[in-house]
Amino acid sequence: VSVTLYIPNTAVLGDHSNTGILSLPASNILTKYESDNNGLQNIKSIVNTTSALLALRNNGKVFSWGSSEFGNTGGYITLNISGGTNIYALENNMTFGVLNSSNTFYIFGYNSNTSSAFTQSYTNIQGVYHNTKAFALLKGTSSPYELQTYGDESYGGTYDVSSVGETINNITNIYPCNFGFVAIASSKIY
């Protein structure tokens, strides 16, 4: 099933907080698009943070729109992401993630602590799990995998964007929950 979604190059949006529609503030609205884009066509999935959205097309390209202060920083352009297979959003952490067909996981968004955009990538990612503020990644070429985390440390991640996070080996499964993750290893539960 394909969906066609048309987005204007400029936007003046009102407060839709009482209607259940994503509310985008009129300030800091950016629409990131390709020069040949006549609207989003052939959409596989869409995810959102509080006031920004990211779409994945069937051809593996990604596209974002909304507030730059809520993750729409154009990080996917900087990272030159192609071959996207799945997209993710840390809804309350102004961060998007894209897993591509080469098992590289790209993270980009807005860091409110430094008031700046950021980008980061991880290779050999076999699984992505998330809650509203952190990612847990299974890394490795075969099982058992290594665990790496990113995001708000109060939710199971790390604050430092340049850090690869906590490393725990021999992971067999991960369960996300509201304030963190439960990782099952061959001999322990973390």
N, C-alpha and C. Protein backbone atom coordinates (compact mmCIF):
# COMPACT_ATOMS: atom_id res chain seq x y z
N VAL A 1 0.85 -1.17 0.00
CA VAL A 1 0.00 0.00 0.00
C VAL A 1 0.89 1.23 0.00
N SER A 2 0.65 2.14 -0.91
CA SER A 2 1.40 3.38 -0.98
C SER A 2 0.49 4.55 -0.69
N VAL A 3 1.05 5.55 -0.07
CA VAL A 3 0.33 6.76 0.29
C VAL A 3 1.03 7.93 -0.37
N THR A 4 0.29 8.89 -0.89
CA THR A 4 0.88 10.12 -1.40
C THR A 4 0.53 11.23 -0.43
N LEU A 5 1.55 11.93 0.05
CA LEU A 5 1.38 13.00 1.01
C LEU A 5 2.01 14.25 0.43
N TYR A 6 1.25 15.32 0.31
CA TYR A 6 1.76 16.56 -0.24
C TYR A 6 2.01 17.56 0.87
N ILE A 7 3.17 18.20 0.81
CA ILE A 7 3.59 19.12 1.85
C ILE A 7 3.99 20.44 1.20
N PRO A 8 3.47 21.57 1.68
CA PRO A 8 3.88 22.85 1.11
C PRO A 8 5.31 23.18 1.49
N ASN A 9 5.97 24.02 0.69
CA ASN A 9 7.33 24.43 1.00
C ASN A 9 7.39 25.41 2.16
N THR A 10 6.31 26.07 2.47
CA THR A 10 6.24 26.95 3.63
C THR A 10 4.98 26.59 4.40
N ALA A 11 4.96 26.93 5.67
CA ALA A 11 3.80 26.55 6.47
C ALA A 11 3.51 27.59 7.53
N VAL A 12 2.25 27.84 7.74
CA VAL A 12 1.79 28.62 8.88
C VAL A 12 0.77 27.72 9.55
N LEU A 13 1.14 27.19 10.68
CA LEU A 13 0.31 26.19 11.33
C LEU A 13 -0.22 26.72 12.65
N GLY A 14 -1.45 26.42 12.93
CA GLY A 14 -2.05 26.84 14.19
C GLY A 14 -1.90 25.77 15.24
N ASP A 15 -2.45 26.04 16.40
CA ASP A 15 -2.40 25.09 17.50
C ASP A 15 -3.51 24.06 17.32
N HIS A 16 -3.11 22.81 17.15
CA HIS A 16 -4.07 21.72 16.97
C HIS A 16 -4.03 20.78 18.16
N SER A 17 -3.56 21.28 19.31
CA SER A 17 -3.34 20.40 20.45
C SER A 17 -4.63 19.76 20.97
N ASN A 18 -5.76 20.38 20.74
CA ASN A 18 -7.02 19.80 21.22
C ASN A 18 -7.67 18.86 20.21
N THR A 19 -7.09 18.73 19.03
CA THR A 19 -7.71 17.90 18.00
C THR A 19 -7.05 16.55 17.84
N GLY A 20 -5.92 16.33 18.53
CA GLY A 20 -5.19 15.08 18.37
C GLY A 20 -4.26 15.09 17.17
N ILE A 21 -4.17 16.21 16.46
CA ILE A 21 -3.27 16.34 15.32
C ILE A 21 -1.93 16.86 15.84
N LEU A 22 -0.83 16.39 15.25
CA LEU A 22 0.50 16.85 15.66
C LEU A 22 0.56 18.37 15.56
N SER A 23 0.96 19.03 16.64
CA SER A 23 1.04 20.48 16.68
C SER A 23 2.44 20.94 16.32
N LEU A 24 2.57 21.76 15.30
CA LEU A 24 3.85 22.31 14.89
C LEU A 24 3.83 23.81 15.11
N PRO A 25 4.75 24.35 15.92
CA PRO A 25 4.76 25.80 16.12
C PRO A 25 5.12 26.52 14.83
N ALA A 26 4.55 27.72 14.62
CA ALA A 26 4.78 28.45 13.38
C ALA A 26 6.22 28.91 13.25
N SER A 27 6.95 29.07 14.36
CA SER A 27 8.35 29.46 14.28
C SER A 27 9.21 28.22 14.06
N ASN A 28 10.32 28.39 13.41
CA ASN A 28 11.29 27.32 13.18
C ASN A 28 10.75 26.17 12.34
N ILE A 29 9.79 26.43 11.48
CA ILE A 29 9.27 25.39 10.59
C ILE A 29 10.17 25.31 9.37
N LEU A 30 10.68 24.15 9.10
CA LEU A 30 11.52 23.93 7.93
C LEU A 30 10.95 22.75 7.16
N THR A 31 10.98 22.81 5.86
CA THR A 31 10.62 21.67 5.05
C THR A 31 11.86 21.26 4.28
N LYS A 32 12.36 20.07 4.55
CA LYS A 32 13.53 19.54 3.86
C LYS A 32 13.01 18.70 2.70
N TYR A 33 13.50 18.97 1.52
CA TYR A 33 12.99 18.20 0.40
C TYR A 33 14.04 18.12 -0.70
N GLU A 34 13.87 17.15 -1.58
CA GLU A 34 14.74 17.01 -2.74
C GLU A 34 14.29 17.98 -3.81
N SER A 35 15.20 18.41 -4.66
CA SER A 35 14.87 19.41 -5.68
C SER A 35 13.79 18.91 -6.65
N ASP A 36 13.68 17.60 -6.86
CA ASP A 36 12.68 17.06 -7.78
C ASP A 36 11.42 16.57 -7.05
N ASN A 37 11.26 16.95 -5.80
CA ASN A 37 10.14 16.46 -5.00
C ASN A 37 8.87 17.25 -5.30
N ASN A 38 7.85 16.60 -5.77
CA ASN A 38 6.54 17.20 -5.99
C ASN A 38 5.56 16.75 -4.93
N GLY A 39 6.05 16.42 -3.78
CA GLY A 39 5.26 15.85 -2.70
C GLY A 39 5.80 14.48 -2.37
N LEU A 40 5.52 14.01 -1.22
CA LEU A 40 5.98 12.67 -0.85
C LEU A 40 5.10 11.64 -1.54
N GLN A 41 5.72 10.75 -2.24
CA GLN A 41 4.99 9.68 -2.91
C GLN A 41 5.62 8.36 -2.50
N ASN A 42 4.82 7.31 -2.53
CA ASN A 42 5.29 5.96 -2.23
C ASN A 42 5.91 5.88 -0.83
N ILE A 43 5.14 6.27 0.16
CA ILE A 43 5.61 6.30 1.54
C ILE A 43 5.47 4.92 2.18
N LYS A 44 6.55 4.46 2.80
CA LYS A 44 6.54 3.20 3.54
C LYS A 44 6.11 3.44 4.99
N SER A 45 6.66 4.49 5.63
CA SER A 45 6.28 4.79 7.01
C SER A 45 6.64 6.23 7.38
N ILE A 46 5.97 6.71 8.43
CA ILE A 46 6.21 8.06 8.97
C ILE A 46 6.30 7.94 10.48
N VAL A 47 7.29 8.62 11.08
CA VAL A 47 7.42 8.69 12.54
C VAL A 47 7.53 10.15 12.94
N ASN A 48 7.31 10.44 14.23
CA ASN A 48 7.37 11.83 14.66
C ASN A 48 7.96 12.00 16.05
N THR A 49 8.59 13.17 16.25
CA THR A 49 8.93 13.64 17.58
C THR A 49 7.78 14.55 17.99
N THR A 50 7.96 15.40 18.98
CA THR A 50 6.88 16.27 19.41
C THR A 50 6.39 17.19 18.30
N SER A 51 7.32 17.79 17.52
CA SER A 51 6.93 18.76 16.49
C SER A 51 7.74 18.63 15.21
N ALA A 52 8.14 17.43 14.85
CA ALA A 52 8.82 17.18 13.58
C ALA A 52 8.48 15.76 13.13
N LEU A 53 8.56 15.53 11.81
CA LEU A 53 8.23 14.23 11.24
C LEU A 53 9.32 13.77 10.29
N LEU A 54 9.42 12.45 10.15
CA LEU A 54 10.36 11.83 9.23
C LEU A 54 9.60 10.76 8.46
N ALA A 55 9.75 10.77 7.14
CA ALA A 55 9.09 9.78 6.29
C ALA A 55 10.14 8.94 5.58
N LEU A 56 9.82 7.67 5.37
CA LEU A 56 10.65 6.74 4.62
C LEU A 56 9.88 6.36 3.37
N ARG A 57 10.51 6.59 2.20
CA ARG A 57 9.89 6.19 0.94
C ARG A 57 10.19 4.72 0.66
N ASN A 58 9.42 4.13 -0.23
CA ASN A 58 9.65 2.74 -0.62
C ASN A 58 11.03 2.54 -1.25
N ASN A 59 11.62 3.60 -1.82
CA ASN A 59 12.95 3.48 -2.45
C ASN A 59 14.09 3.65 -1.46
N GLY A 60 13.80 3.79 -0.15
CA GLY A 60 14.83 3.89 0.88
C GLY A 60 15.29 5.29 1.21
N LYS A 61 14.73 6.31 0.54
CA LYS A 61 15.09 7.70 0.85
C LYS A 61 14.24 8.21 2.00
N VAL A 62 14.80 9.13 2.78
CA VAL A 62 14.06 9.72 3.89
C VAL A 62 13.88 11.21 3.66
N PHE A 63 12.90 11.78 4.35
CA PHE A 63 12.48 13.16 4.16
C PHE A 63 11.90 13.63 5.48
N SER A 64 12.27 14.84 5.93
CA SER A 64 11.70 15.33 7.19
C SER A 64 11.11 16.71 7.03
N TRP A 65 10.21 17.06 7.95
CA TRP A 65 9.63 18.40 7.98
C TRP A 65 9.18 18.68 9.41
N GLY A 66 8.99 19.95 9.69
CA GLY A 66 8.57 20.37 11.02
C GLY A 66 9.62 21.27 11.65
N SER A 67 9.61 21.37 12.96
CA SER A 67 10.48 22.27 13.69
C SER A 67 11.91 21.74 13.77
N SER A 68 12.88 22.59 13.45
CA SER A 68 14.28 22.19 13.56
C SER A 68 14.66 21.91 15.01
N GLU A 69 14.01 22.58 15.96
CA GLU A 69 14.31 22.37 17.37
C GLU A 69 13.72 21.08 17.92
N PHE A 70 12.99 20.35 17.10
CA PHE A 70 12.42 19.07 17.51
C PHE A 70 12.91 17.93 16.63
N GLY A 71 14.07 18.11 15.97
CA GLY A 71 14.70 17.02 15.25
C GLY A 71 14.81 17.18 13.75
N ASN A 72 14.07 18.11 13.15
CA ASN A 72 14.13 18.31 11.69
C ASN A 72 15.33 19.17 11.33
N THR A 73 16.51 18.61 11.48
CA THR A 73 17.75 19.36 11.27
C THR A 73 18.39 19.08 9.92
N GLY A 74 17.82 18.19 9.13
CA GLY A 74 18.44 17.83 7.86
C GLY A 74 19.60 16.87 8.03
N GLY A 75 19.71 16.24 9.20
CA GLY A 75 20.82 15.32 9.47
C GLY A 75 20.92 14.19 8.49
N TYR A 76 19.80 13.75 7.93
CA TYR A 76 19.83 12.67 6.94
C TYR A 76 20.53 13.12 5.66
N ILE A 77 20.51 14.42 5.37
CA ILE A 77 21.23 14.94 4.21
C ILE A 77 22.72 14.93 4.50
N THR A 78 23.11 15.43 5.67
CA THR A 78 24.51 15.44 6.10
C THR A 78 25.09 14.03 6.09
N LEU A 79 24.33 13.07 6.57
CA LEU A 79 24.79 11.68 6.66
C LEU A 79 24.71 10.94 5.32
N ASN A 80 24.05 11.54 4.32
CA ASN A 80 23.89 10.93 3.00
C ASN A 80 23.28 9.52 3.11
N ILE A 81 22.18 9.44 3.83
CA ILE A 81 21.53 8.15 4.08
C ILE A 81 20.85 7.63 2.81
N SER A 82 21.11 6.37 2.50
CA SER A 82 20.43 5.71 1.39
C SER A 82 20.09 4.30 1.82
N GLY A 83 19.16 3.69 1.13
CA GLY A 83 18.80 2.31 1.42
C GLY A 83 18.10 2.12 2.75
N GLY A 84 17.36 3.13 3.21
CA GLY A 84 16.66 3.02 4.48
C GLY A 84 15.65 1.88 4.47
N THR A 85 15.62 1.11 5.54
CA THR A 85 14.65 0.02 5.66
C THR A 85 13.64 0.27 6.77
N ASN A 86 14.05 0.97 7.83
CA ASN A 86 13.17 1.29 8.96
C ASN A 86 13.55 2.65 9.52
N ILE A 87 12.55 3.38 10.03
CA ILE A 87 12.80 4.67 10.67
C ILE A 87 12.22 4.66 12.07
N TYR A 88 12.82 5.48 12.94
CA TYR A 88 12.44 5.51 14.35
C TYR A 88 12.47 6.96 14.84
N ALA A 89 11.75 7.24 15.92
CA ALA A 89 11.78 8.56 16.54
C ALA A 89 11.79 8.40 18.05
N LEU A 90 12.64 9.20 18.68
CA LEU A 90 12.56 9.34 20.13
C LEU A 90 11.64 10.53 20.34
N GLU A 91 10.38 10.25 20.51
CA GLU A 91 9.33 11.28 20.50
C GLU A 91 9.61 12.43 21.44
N ASN A 92 10.16 12.16 22.61
CA ASN A 92 10.40 13.21 23.60
C ASN A 92 11.87 13.60 23.71
N ASN A 93 12.67 13.29 22.71
CA ASN A 93 14.10 13.59 22.76
C ASN A 93 14.62 14.22 21.48
N MET A 94 13.75 14.73 20.61
CA MET A 94 14.12 15.48 19.41
C MET A 94 15.11 14.74 18.52
N THR A 95 14.95 13.42 18.39
CA THR A 95 15.91 12.57 17.70
C THR A 95 15.22 11.58 16.78
N PHE A 96 15.80 11.41 15.59
CA PHE A 96 15.34 10.41 14.64
C PHE A 96 16.43 9.36 14.42
N GLY A 97 16.02 8.17 14.00
CA GLY A 97 16.96 7.11 13.65
C GLY A 97 16.54 6.45 12.35
N VAL A 98 17.53 6.03 11.56
CA VAL A 98 17.27 5.33 10.30
C VAL A 98 18.20 4.12 10.24
N LEU A 99 17.62 2.94 10.04
CA LEU A 99 18.40 1.73 9.80
C LEU A 99 18.39 1.47 8.31
N ASN A 100 19.58 1.24 7.72
CA ASN A 100 19.60 1.00 6.28
C ASN A 100 19.89 -0.47 5.97
N SER A 101 19.88 -0.80 4.69
CA SER A 101 20.03 -2.19 4.24
C SER A 101 21.42 -2.74 4.49
N SER A 102 22.40 -1.89 4.81
CA SER A 102 23.76 -2.34 5.15
C SER A 102 23.95 -2.48 6.65
N ASN A 103 22.85 -2.42 7.42
CA ASN A 103 22.86 -2.52 8.88
C ASN A 103 23.64 -1.39 9.55
N THR A 104 23.61 -0.21 8.93
CA THR A 104 24.13 0.99 9.58
C THR A 104 22.94 1.75 10.15
N PHE A 105 23.08 2.18 11.41
CA PHE A 105 22.01 2.93 12.07
C PHE A 105 22.48 4.37 12.22
N TYR A 106 21.70 5.28 11.65
CA TYR A 106 22.00 6.71 11.68
C TYR A 106 21.10 7.41 12.68
N ILE A 107 21.68 8.27 13.49
CA ILE A 107 20.93 9.06 14.46
C ILE A 107 21.18 10.52 14.16
N PHE A 108 20.12 11.33 14.16
CA PHE A 108 20.27 12.78 13.97
C PHE A 108 19.13 13.51 14.64
N GLY A 109 19.39 14.77 14.97
CA GLY A 109 18.35 15.56 15.62
C GLY A 109 18.91 16.82 16.21
N TYR A 110 18.29 17.27 17.29
CA TYR A 110 18.63 18.53 17.93
C TYR A 110 18.98 18.26 19.39
N ASN A 111 20.14 18.73 19.83
CA ASN A 111 20.58 18.58 21.21
C ASN A 111 20.25 19.86 21.96
N SER A 112 19.26 19.81 22.86
CA SER A 112 18.84 21.01 23.59
C SER A 112 19.89 21.45 24.60
N ASN A 113 20.78 20.54 25.04
CA ASN A 113 21.84 20.93 25.98
C ASN A 113 22.87 21.84 25.33
N THR A 114 23.15 21.63 24.04
CA THR A 114 24.14 22.44 23.33
C THR A 114 23.50 23.39 22.32
N SER A 115 22.17 23.31 22.19
CA SER A 115 21.42 24.12 21.21
C SER A 115 21.99 23.97 19.81
N SER A 116 22.23 22.74 19.42
CA SER A 116 22.80 22.49 18.09
C SER A 116 22.33 21.15 17.52
N ALA A 117 22.45 21.04 16.21
CA ALA A 117 22.12 19.79 15.52
C ALA A 117 23.26 18.80 15.72
N PHE A 118 22.95 17.51 15.63
CA PHE A 118 23.97 16.48 15.74
C PHE A 118 23.67 15.34 14.78
N THR A 119 24.70 14.59 14.44
CA THR A 119 24.57 13.37 13.64
C THR A 119 25.51 12.33 14.21
N GLN A 120 25.15 11.07 14.04
CA GLN A 120 25.97 9.97 14.52
C GLN A 120 25.58 8.71 13.77
N SER A 121 26.51 7.76 13.64
CA SER A 121 26.16 6.50 12.99
C SER A 121 26.83 5.33 13.70
N TYR A 122 26.18 4.17 13.61
CA TYR A 122 26.68 2.93 14.18
C TYR A 122 26.63 1.87 13.08
N THR A 123 27.63 1.00 13.01
CA THR A 123 27.66 -0.05 11.99
C THR A 123 27.36 -1.41 12.61
N ASN A 124 27.06 -2.38 11.78
CA ASN A 124 26.77 -3.76 12.18
C ASN A 124 25.62 -3.87 13.18
N ILE A 125 24.56 -3.10 12.96
CA ILE A 125 23.41 -3.11 13.86
C ILE A 125 22.41 -4.17 13.40
N GLN A 126 22.10 -5.10 14.29
CA GLN A 126 21.20 -6.20 13.97
C GLN A 126 19.81 -6.02 14.55
N GLY A 127 19.66 -5.09 15.51
CA GLY A 127 18.36 -4.85 16.12
C GLY A 127 18.31 -3.46 16.72
N VAL A 128 17.15 -2.81 16.60
CA VAL A 128 16.94 -1.47 17.16
C VAL A 128 15.71 -1.52 18.05
N TYR A 129 15.86 -1.04 19.27
CA TYR A 129 14.77 -0.96 20.23
C TYR A 129 14.75 0.46 20.77
N HIS A 130 13.57 0.95 21.14
CA HIS A 130 13.53 2.32 21.65
C HIS A 130 12.34 2.53 22.56
N ASN A 131 12.49 3.52 23.43
CA ASN A 131 11.36 4.05 24.19
C ASN A 131 11.23 5.51 23.76
N THR A 132 10.62 6.38 24.53
CA THR A 132 10.41 7.75 24.07
C THR A 132 11.66 8.62 24.12
N LYS A 133 12.73 8.17 24.82
CA LYS A 133 13.92 9.02 24.96
C LYS A 133 15.25 8.31 24.75
N ALA A 134 15.28 7.03 24.36
CA ALA A 134 16.56 6.33 24.20
C ALA A 134 16.45 5.19 23.19
N PHE A 135 17.60 4.88 22.57
CA PHE A 135 17.72 3.73 21.69
C PHE A 135 18.59 2.68 22.37
N ALA A 136 18.29 1.41 22.15
CA ALA A 136 19.16 0.29 22.49
C ALA A 136 19.43 -0.44 21.20
N LEU A 137 20.69 -0.67 20.89
CA LEU A 137 21.09 -1.27 19.62
C LEU A 137 21.82 -2.58 19.86
N LEU A 138 21.45 -3.62 19.11
CA LEU A 138 22.20 -4.88 19.12
C LEU A 138 23.23 -4.80 18.01
N LYS A 139 24.51 -4.86 18.39
CA LYS A 139 25.60 -4.69 17.43
C LYS A 139 26.41 -5.98 17.32
N GLY A 140 26.81 -6.31 16.09
CA GLY A 140 27.66 -7.47 15.85
C GLY A 140 27.31 -8.11 14.53
N THR A 141 28.13 -9.06 14.14
CA THR A 141 27.89 -9.75 12.88
C THR A 141 27.16 -11.07 13.08
N SER A 142 27.17 -11.60 14.31
CA SER A 142 26.43 -12.81 14.62
C SER A 142 26.14 -12.86 16.11
N SER A 143 25.18 -13.67 16.49
CA SER A 143 24.81 -13.82 17.90
C SER A 143 25.90 -14.58 18.64
N PRO A 144 26.19 -14.25 19.88
CA PRO A 144 25.57 -13.23 20.73
C PRO A 144 26.06 -11.83 20.38
N TYR A 145 25.17 -10.85 20.55
CA TYR A 145 25.46 -9.48 20.16
C TYR A 145 25.90 -8.62 21.34
N GLU A 146 26.46 -7.48 21.01
CA GLU A 146 26.86 -6.47 21.99
C GLU A 146 25.75 -5.43 22.06
N LEU A 147 25.52 -4.85 23.23
CA LEU A 147 24.49 -3.83 23.40
C LEU A 147 25.13 -2.45 23.44
N GLN A 148 24.58 -1.52 22.68
CA GLN A 148 25.00 -0.13 22.75
C GLN A 148 23.74 0.71 22.93
N THR A 149 23.85 1.78 23.70
CA THR A 149 22.70 2.63 23.96
C THR A 149 23.00 4.07 23.57
N TYR A 150 21.94 4.80 23.29
CA TYR A 150 22.04 6.22 22.99
C TYR A 150 20.78 6.91 23.53
N GLY A 151 20.92 8.09 24.09
CA GLY A 151 19.77 8.87 24.51
C GLY A 151 19.89 9.32 25.95
N ASP A 152 18.77 9.67 26.52
CA ASP A 152 18.69 10.18 27.89
C ASP A 152 19.02 9.05 28.86
N GLU A 153 20.04 9.26 29.70
CA GLU A 153 20.46 8.18 30.60
C GLU A 153 19.39 7.81 31.62
N SER A 154 18.47 8.71 31.92
CA SER A 154 17.36 8.38 32.82
C SER A 154 16.37 7.41 32.18
N TYR A 155 16.51 7.19 30.88
CA TYR A 155 15.63 6.28 30.13
C TYR A 155 16.40 5.12 29.51
N GLY A 156 17.61 4.87 29.99
CA GLY A 156 18.40 3.75 29.51
C GLY A 156 19.45 4.09 28.48
N GLY A 157 19.62 5.37 28.14
CA GLY A 157 20.62 5.78 27.15
C GLY A 157 21.76 6.54 27.79
N THR A 158 22.43 7.33 27.01
CA THR A 158 23.51 8.19 27.47
C THR A 158 23.24 9.61 27.02
N TYR A 159 23.74 10.59 27.74
CA TYR A 159 23.56 11.98 27.33
C TYR A 159 24.54 12.41 26.25
N ASP A 160 25.76 11.89 26.27
CA ASP A 160 26.83 12.34 25.39
C ASP A 160 26.63 11.78 23.98
N VAL A 161 26.38 12.67 23.02
CA VAL A 161 26.12 12.26 21.65
C VAL A 161 27.33 11.53 21.04
N SER A 162 28.55 11.91 21.43
CA SER A 162 29.75 11.30 20.84
C SER A 162 30.08 9.95 21.48
N SER A 163 29.39 9.58 22.55
CA SER A 163 29.67 8.34 23.24
C SER A 163 28.95 7.17 22.56
N VAL A 164 29.55 6.01 22.56
CA VAL A 164 28.88 4.82 22.02
C VAL A 164 28.02 4.14 23.07
N GLY A 165 28.06 4.61 24.30
CA GLY A 165 27.17 4.09 25.33
C GLY A 165 27.74 2.92 26.09
N GLU A 166 26.86 2.28 26.82
CA GLU A 166 27.23 1.13 27.62
C GLU A 166 27.41 -0.10 26.73
N THR A 167 28.39 -0.92 27.01
CA THR A 167 28.61 -2.14 26.26
C THR A 167 28.38 -3.34 27.15
N ILE A 168 27.45 -4.18 26.77
CA ILE A 168 27.16 -5.42 27.48
C ILE A 168 27.19 -6.51 26.41
N ASN A 169 27.89 -7.59 26.67
CA ASN A 169 28.07 -8.64 25.66
C ASN A 169 27.10 -9.81 25.86
N ASN A 170 27.00 -10.65 24.85
CA ASN A 170 26.23 -11.90 24.86
C ASN A 170 24.72 -11.68 25.01
N ILE A 171 24.19 -10.63 24.41
CA ILE A 171 22.76 -10.32 24.50
C ILE A 171 21.97 -11.29 23.62
N THR A 172 20.86 -11.79 24.16
CA THR A 172 19.98 -12.66 23.39
C THR A 172 18.64 -11.98 23.08
N ASN A 173 18.23 -10.98 23.91
CA ASN A 173 16.99 -10.27 23.66
C ASN A 173 16.96 -8.96 24.44
N ILE A 174 16.16 -8.00 23.96
CA ILE A 174 16.00 -6.70 24.62
C ILE A 174 14.51 -6.39 24.70
N TYR A 175 14.10 -5.86 25.84
CA TYR A 175 12.72 -5.44 26.04
C TYR A 175 12.71 -3.97 26.45
N PRO A 176 12.15 -3.07 25.60
CA PRO A 176 12.05 -1.67 26.00
C PRO A 176 10.92 -1.47 27.00
N CYS A 177 11.08 -0.52 27.89
CA CYS A 177 10.03 -0.15 28.83
C CYS A 177 10.05 1.37 29.00
N ASN A 178 9.16 1.91 29.77
CA ASN A 178 9.02 3.36 29.88
C ASN A 178 10.31 4.08 30.26
N PHE A 179 11.05 3.55 31.21
CA PHE A 179 12.22 4.26 31.71
C PHE A 179 13.51 3.49 31.50
N GLY A 180 13.61 2.71 30.45
CA GLY A 180 14.84 1.99 30.19
C GLY A 180 14.62 0.76 29.33
N PHE A 181 15.53 -0.19 29.51
CA PHE A 181 15.50 -1.43 28.74
C PHE A 181 15.87 -2.58 29.66
N VAL A 182 15.36 -3.76 29.35
CA VAL A 182 15.79 -4.98 30.01
C VAL A 182 16.53 -5.79 28.95
N ALA A 183 17.78 -6.09 29.20
CA ALA A 183 18.59 -6.88 28.26
C ALA A 183 18.81 -8.25 28.87
N ILE A 184 18.53 -9.28 28.08
CA ILE A 184 18.73 -10.65 28.51
C ILE A 184 20.00 -11.15 27.84
N ALA A 185 20.97 -11.58 28.65
CA ALA A 185 22.22 -12.14 28.15
C ALA A 185 22.20 -13.64 28.42
N SER A 186 23.19 -14.33 27.90
CA SER A 186 23.22 -15.78 28.05
C SER A 186 23.28 -16.21 29.53
N SER A 187 23.84 -15.37 30.41
CA SER A 187 23.94 -15.74 31.81
C SER A 187 23.38 -14.72 32.79
N LYS A 188 22.84 -13.57 32.29
CA LYS A 188 22.38 -12.50 33.17
C LYS A 188 21.18 -11.77 32.59
N ILE A 189 20.52 -11.05 33.49
CA ILE A 189 19.50 -10.09 33.09
C ILE A 189 20.01 -8.74 33.54
N TYR A 190 20.07 -7.76 32.61
CA TYR A 190 20.54 -6.41 32.93
C TYR A 190 19.39 -5.46 33.03
